[in-house]
Coordinates of C-alpha atoms in Angstrom, one line a residue:
M63 CA 0.0 0.0 0.0
R64 CA 1.6 3.3 -1.1
T65 CA 1.3 6.1 1.4
A66 CA 3.4 9.0 2.6
E67 CA 3.7 7.4 6.0
H68 CA 7.0 5.6 6.9
R69 CA 6.7 2.0 8.0
V70 CA 8.9 1.0 11.0
P71 CA 9.2 -2.7 11.2
L72 CA 9.5 -4.4 14.6
R73 CA 11.4 -7.4 15.9
P74 CA 9.5 -10.0 17.9
Q75 CA 10.2 -10.5 21.6
P76 CA 8.6 -12.6 24.3
G77 CA 5.7 -11.0 26.0
H78 CA 3.1 -10.6 23.2
E79 CA -0.6 -10.7 23.6
G80 CA -2.1 -14.0 24.7
L81 CA -4.4 -15.4 22.1
G82 CA -7.2 -17.8 22.7
R83 CA -7.6 -21.4 21.4
H84 CA -9.8 -22.1 18.4
H85 CA -13.3 -23.2 19.2
G86 CA -12.4 -26.7 18.3
G87 CA -9.2 -26.9 20.3
Q88 CA -5.5 -26.0 20.0
H89 CA -3.9 -26.1 16.6
P90 CA -1.0 -28.6 16.1
G91 CA 2.3 -27.0 17.0
E92 CA 0.6 -24.1 18.7
R93 CA 1.5 -22.9 22.2
P94 CA -1.6 -22.6 24.4
G95 CA -3.0 -19.1 23.8
F96 CA -0.8 -18.2 20.9
P97 CA -0.9 -18.8 17.1
A98 CA 1.8 -21.0 15.8
G99 CA 5.1 -19.2 15.3
V100 CA 4.3 -16.1 17.4
S101 CA 6.1 -15.6 20.6
G102 CA 5.7 -11.9 21.2
A103 CA 6.4 -8.3 20.2
R104 CA 8.6 -5.5 21.3
A105 CA 6.8 -2.7 23.0
C106 CA 5.6 0.4 21.1
G107 CA 8.3 2.9 20.1
T108 CA 11.0 0.3 19.5
S109 CA 12.1 -0.5 16.0
H110 CA 14.4 -2.8 14.2
H111 CA 15.1 -3.1 10.5
G112 CA 15.4 -6.7 9.6
S113 CA 14.9 -9.0 6.6
E114 CA 11.5 -9.2 4.8
A115 CA 10.9 -12.5 6.4
E116 CA 11.5 -11.1 9.8
Q117 CA 9.1 -8.2 9.2
G118 CA 6.2 -10.5 8.5
P119 CA 3.6 -10.2 5.8
P120 CA 3.6 -7.0 3.8
P121 CA 0.7 -4.5 4.2
L122 CA -2.3 -4.8 2.0
R123 CA -2.0 -3.2 -1.4
A124 CA -3.9 0.1 -1.7
P125 CA -7.1 0.0 -3.8
R126 CA -6.8 1.6 -7.2
G127 CA -7.3 5.4 -6.9
A128 CA -6.3 5.6 -3.2
R129 CA -4.3 8.6 -2.1
G130 CA -2.4 9.4 1.1
C131 CA -4.1 11.4 3.7
S132 CA -2.0 14.6 4.0
A133 CA -3.6 16.0 7.3
G134 CA -1.5 15.6 10.4
A135 CA 1.9 14.2 10.9
A136 CA 3.1 10.8 9.6
F137 CA 2.0 7.7 11.4
Q138 CA 4.4 5.0 12.7
Y139 CA 1.8 2.2 13.2
L140 CA -0.9 3.1 10.6
L141 CA -1.3 3.5 6.9
V142 CA -3.9 6.2 6.2
Q143 CA -5.5 7.0 2.9
K144 CA -8.5 8.3 1.2
T145 CA -10.0 6.0 -1.4
G146 CA -13.0 5.2 -3.6
A147 CA -14.1 6.7 -6.9
Q148 CA -15.0 10.0 -5.2
K149 CA -12.2 9.8 -2.7
N150 CA -14.9 9.9 0.0
V151 CA -13.8 6.8 2.0
G152 CA -11.2 7.0 4.7
L153 CA -9.0 3.9 4.8
I154 CA -7.0 3.1 7.9
Q155 CA -4.8 0.0 8.1
L156 CA -3.2 -1.1 11.3
N157 CA 0.5 -1.6 10.4
R158 CA 2.4 -3.3 13.1
P159 CA 2.9 -6.6 11.3
Q160 CA 5.6 -8.3 13.3
A161 CA 3.4 -8.0 16.4
L162 CA 0.3 -9.1 14.5
N163 CA -1.0 -5.6 15.0
A164 CA -1.0 -5.8 18.8
L165 CA -2.7 -2.7 20.1
C166 CA 0.0 -0.8 22.0
E167 CA -0.6 2.6 23.4
G168 CA 1.2 4.3 20.6
L169 CA -0.9 2.6 18.0
M170 CA -4.2 3.4 19.7
A171 CA -3.1 7.1 20.1
E172 CA -2.4 7.2 16.4
L173 CA -5.7 5.6 15.6
G174 CA -7.5 8.2 17.6
R175 CA -5.7 10.9 15.7
A176 CA -6.4 9.4 12.4
L177 CA -10.1 9.0 13.2
K178 CA -10.2 12.6 14.3
T179 CA -8.7 13.7 11.0
M180 CA -11.3 11.6 9.0
E181 CA -14.1 12.9 11.2
S182 CA -13.2 16.5 10.4
D183 CA -12.7 15.9 6.6
P184 CA -15.8 17.1 4.8
E185 CA -15.0 14.7 1.8
V186 CA -15.0 11.6 3.9
G187 CA -18.4 10.0 4.4
A188 CA -17.4 6.6 5.8
I189 CA -14.3 4.9 7.2
V190 CA -12.8 1.4 6.6
L191 CA -10.5 0.0 9.4
T192 CA -8.5 -3.0 8.5
G193 CA -5.3 -4.9 9.3
S194 CA -3.2 -7.4 7.4
Q195 CA -4.4 -10.7 5.8
K196 CA -2.8 -12.5 8.7
A197 CA -4.2 -10.4 11.6
F198 CA -6.7 -7.6 12.0
A199 CA -5.3 -7.2 15.5
A200 CA -4.1 -10.0 17.8
G201 CA -5.0 -8.2 21.0
A202 CA -3.6 -5.6 23.4
D203 CA 0.1 -5.4 23.9
I204 CA 0.7 -7.6 27.0
K205 CA 4.4 -6.6 27.2
E206 CA 3.1 -3.0 28.0
M207 CA 0.5 -4.0 30.5
Q208 CA 2.0 -6.9 32.4
N209 CA 3.6 -4.8 35.2
K210 CA 0.7 -2.3 35.6
T211 CA -0.8 -2.1 39.1
F212 CA -4.5 -1.6 40.1
Q213 CA -3.6 1.9 41.2
E214 CA -2.1 2.8 37.8
C215 CA -5.0 1.3 35.9
Y216 CA -7.7 3.0 38.0
S217 CA -6.2 6.4 38.5
G218 CA -4.9 6.6 34.9
G219 CA -8.1 5.3 33.3
F220 CA -6.3 2.5 31.5
L221 CA -7.9 1.7 28.1
A222 CA -10.4 4.5 28.5
G223 CA -9.1 6.2 25.4
W224 CA -10.1 3.2 23.3
D225 CA -13.7 4.4 23.5
K226 CA -12.9 7.2 21.1
V227 CA -13.4 4.7 18.3
S228 CA -17.1 4.1 19.3
I229 CA -18.0 7.7 19.5
V230 CA -16.9 8.7 16.0
R231 CA -20.0 10.0 14.2
K232 CA -19.1 8.8 10.8
P233 CA -19.8 5.1 10.1
I234 CA -16.8 2.7 10.5
I235 CA -16.6 -0.6 8.8
A236 CA -14.1 -3.2 10.2
A237 CA -12.7 -5.4 7.5
V238 CA -11.3 -8.3 9.4
N239 CA -8.9 -10.9 8.0
G240 CA -7.0 -13.3 10.2
F241 CA -6.9 -12.9 14.0
A242 CA -9.3 -10.5 15.8
L243 CA -8.6 -11.6 19.4
G244 CA -8.8 -9.9 22.7
G245 CA -8.5 -6.1 22.2
G246 CA -8.6 -6.8 18.4
C247 CA -12.1 -8.3 18.7
E248 CA -13.1 -5.5 21.0
L249 CA -11.8 -2.9 18.4
A250 CA -13.8 -4.6 15.6
M251 CA -17.0 -4.5 17.8
M252 CA -16.5 -0.8 18.4
C253 CA -17.1 -0.3 14.6
D254 CA -20.5 -0.1 13.1
I255 CA -20.3 -2.9 10.6
I256 CA -18.0 -5.9 10.5
Y257 CA -17.1 -7.7 7.3
A258 CA -14.9 -10.8 7.7
G259 CA -12.6 -12.7 5.5
E260 CA -13.4 -16.4 5.3
K261 CA -10.3 -17.3 7.4
A262 CA -10.9 -14.7 10.2
Q263 CA -11.1 -15.8 13.8
F264 CA -12.7 -14.0 16.7
G265 CA -12.1 -14.5 20.4
Q266 CA -11.8 -13.0 23.9
P267 CA -9.0 -15.1 25.4
E268 CA -8.2 -12.8 28.3
I269 CA -9.2 -15.6 30.8
L270 CA -6.1 -17.5 29.7
L271 CA -4.0 -14.6 31.0
G272 CA -5.7 -14.4 34.3
T273 CA -7.8 -11.4 33.5
I274 CA -11.0 -10.4 31.7
P275 CA -11.8 -8.2 28.7
G276 CA -11.4 -4.5 29.6
A277 CA -12.4 -2.6 26.5
G278 CA -16.1 -3.7 26.1
G279 CA -15.6 -7.3 25.3
T280 CA -18.1 -8.7 27.9
Q281 CA -20.6 -6.1 27.0
R282 CA -20.6 -5.7 23.2
L283 CA -20.0 -9.4 22.5
T284 CA -23.0 -10.4 24.7
R285 CA -25.2 -7.9 22.9
A286 CA -24.1 -9.2 19.5
V287 CA -24.1 -13.0 20.0
G288 CA -26.2 -13.5 23.1
K289 CA -25.4 -14.6 26.6
S290 CA -24.6 -18.3 26.0
L291 CA -22.0 -18.0 23.3
A292 CA -20.5 -14.9 24.9
M293 CA -20.1 -16.8 28.2
E294 CA -18.5 -19.7 26.4
M295 CA -16.0 -17.5 24.5
V296 CA -15.1 -15.4 27.5
L297 CA -14.9 -18.2 30.0
T298 CA -12.9 -20.7 27.8
G299 CA -10.9 -18.3 25.6
D300 CA -12.1 -20.4 22.6
R301 CA -12.2 -18.7 19.2
I302 CA -15.0 -18.8 16.6
S303 CA -14.6 -18.8 12.8
A304 CA -15.8 -16.2 10.4
Q305 CA -18.8 -18.3 9.5
E306 CA -19.7 -19.0 13.1
A307 CA -19.4 -15.3 13.8
K308 CA -21.8 -14.5 10.9
E309 CA -24.3 -17.1 12.1
A310 CA -24.2 -15.6 15.6
G311 CA -24.7 -12.1 14.3
L312 CA -21.3 -10.7 15.1
V313 CA -20.4 -10.0 11.4
S314 CA -22.6 -9.0 8.5
K315 CA -20.9 -10.8 5.6
V316 CA -18.1 -13.1 4.9
Y317 CA -15.9 -12.8 1.8
P318 CA -12.8 -14.6 0.3
V319 CA -9.7 -13.1 1.9
E320 CA -8.6 -11.3 -1.3
K321 CA -12.0 -9.7 -1.9
L322 CA -12.7 -8.5 1.6
L323 CA -11.2 -5.0 1.5
D324 CA -12.8 -4.2 -1.9
A325 CA -16.2 -5.3 -0.5
A326 CA -15.8 -3.1 2.6
I327 CA -14.8 -0.1 0.5
A328 CA -17.7 -0.7 -1.8
C329 CA -20.1 -0.6 1.2
A330 CA -18.4 2.5 2.5
E331 CA -18.8 4.2 -0.8
K332 CA -22.5 3.4 -0.9
I333 CA -22.9 4.9 2.6
A334 CA -20.8 8.0 1.7
S335 CA -23.0 8.7 -1.3
N336 CA -25.9 9.5 1.1
S337 CA -26.3 12.7 3.2
K338 CA -23.5 12.7 5.8
L339 CA -25.7 14.7 8.2
V340 CA -28.6 12.3 8.0
T341 CA -26.3 9.3 8.1
A342 CA -24.9 10.4 11.4
M343 CA -28.5 10.7 12.7
A344 CA -29.3 7.2 11.5
K345 CA -26.1 5.8 13.2
E346 CA -27.1 7.5 16.5
S347 CA -30.5 6.1 16.4
V348 CA -29.4 2.5 15.7
N349 CA -26.8 2.8 18.5
A350 CA -29.6 3.9 20.9
A351 CA -31.1 0.4 20.5
F352 CA -28.0 -1.1 22.3
E353 CA -27.7 1.6 25.0
T354 CA -31.3 2.4 26.1
T355 CA -34.6 0.8 26.8
L356 CA -37.1 0.2 23.9
T357 CA -39.2 3.1 25.0
E358 CA -36.2 5.5 25.2
G359 CA -34.8 4.2 22.0
N360 CA -38.1 4.9 20.2
R361 CA -38.1 8.4 21.7
T362 CA -34.6 8.9 20.3
E363 CA -35.6 7.6 16.9
K364 CA -38.7 10.0 16.7
R365 CA -36.6 13.0 17.8
L366 CA -34.0 12.3 15.1
F367 CA -36.6 11.5 12.5
Y368 CA -38.3 14.8 13.1
A369 CA -34.9 16.5 13.0
T370 CA -34.3 15.3 9.4
F371 CA -37.3 17.6 8.4
A372 CA -35.1 20.6 9.3
T373 CA -32.4 19.6 6.8
N374 CA -32.0 20.5 3.1
D375 CA -31.1 16.9 2.4
R376 CA -34.4 15.6 3.5
K377 CA -36.2 18.1 1.2
E378 CA -33.8 17.2 -1.7
G379 CA -34.2 13.5 -1.1
M380 CA -38.0 13.5 -1.2
K381 CA -38.1 15.9 -4.1
A382 CA -35.7 13.8 -6.1
F383 CA -37.8 10.7 -5.4
V384 CA -41.0 12.4 -6.6
E385 CA -39.2 13.7 -9.7
K386 CA -37.6 10.3 -10.4
R387 CA -34.0 11.4 -10.3
K388 CA -30.9 10.9 -8.2
A389 CA -30.7 13.1 -5.1
N390 CA -28.0 15.7 -4.9
F391 CA -27.2 15.8 -1.2
T392 CA -25.3 18.8 0.2
D393 CA -24.8 17.6 3.7
S394 CA -26.9 20.4 5.1

């Protein structure tokens, strides 16, 4: 993927995020809690220039027509672009390949900055968040957190900044290939739509590390797949496949690995072609279904529905429908 950002490869080191077992048991040659061949990752901010084999799989190739995002300083752990025929889709790729995109503090800070840039860009109508074909994100960075104390976590609001992802007003589509485990699964669930590659695996393996999910895993997973499956995944650390995730309602669609990113971008382009103002209202209304009672949710929906009648885009949309033509939304 061509961008203006510089990629800083990282050397593996013991202490990487613990990863859960597959739903059917441990893979041959795999250490309990870890994918085969992965022992760990150096903490954020440490770099090493090694061979291509040492650096892991290359980042995904940029879709045709993508261009680098010029706003803000360069990113160390992300590749950020604007893509789509109208350049109205923000594309953010997690780029910490040797650590299987483990979510260190530096990466999450950069993600917050990238999302803020996309949020304020009037051209961007939707955002796609992806990783590599091997891993969306294999979890939080255990090397960083293993020595933290209760006092540090509580007084410092550890992981509280991750919630920035869930409050972005523009729709975010997670395009998940490979591992989405622990914090990686939580990050995907903070997004509005999840598309999965056919080899994707989802899990909350924190129990294997003597802790529990801390960035919404017990809450969002239960709302998405129901109590029984959520309990099984959280209490055993077992993973589920992309197809199982679709059947459970965690993901919308499953695609071949090589077609996943294009499908996610196509969906984002379709969303971005609508009124950005009304799209934000629609997103707020759907989210209310997860965060309030039915009565309160219906009140929120009515309030936002009425609010659309104060917009130029509602007038244009209905006028275009009556006149049998395509609407020309102005996001006003």
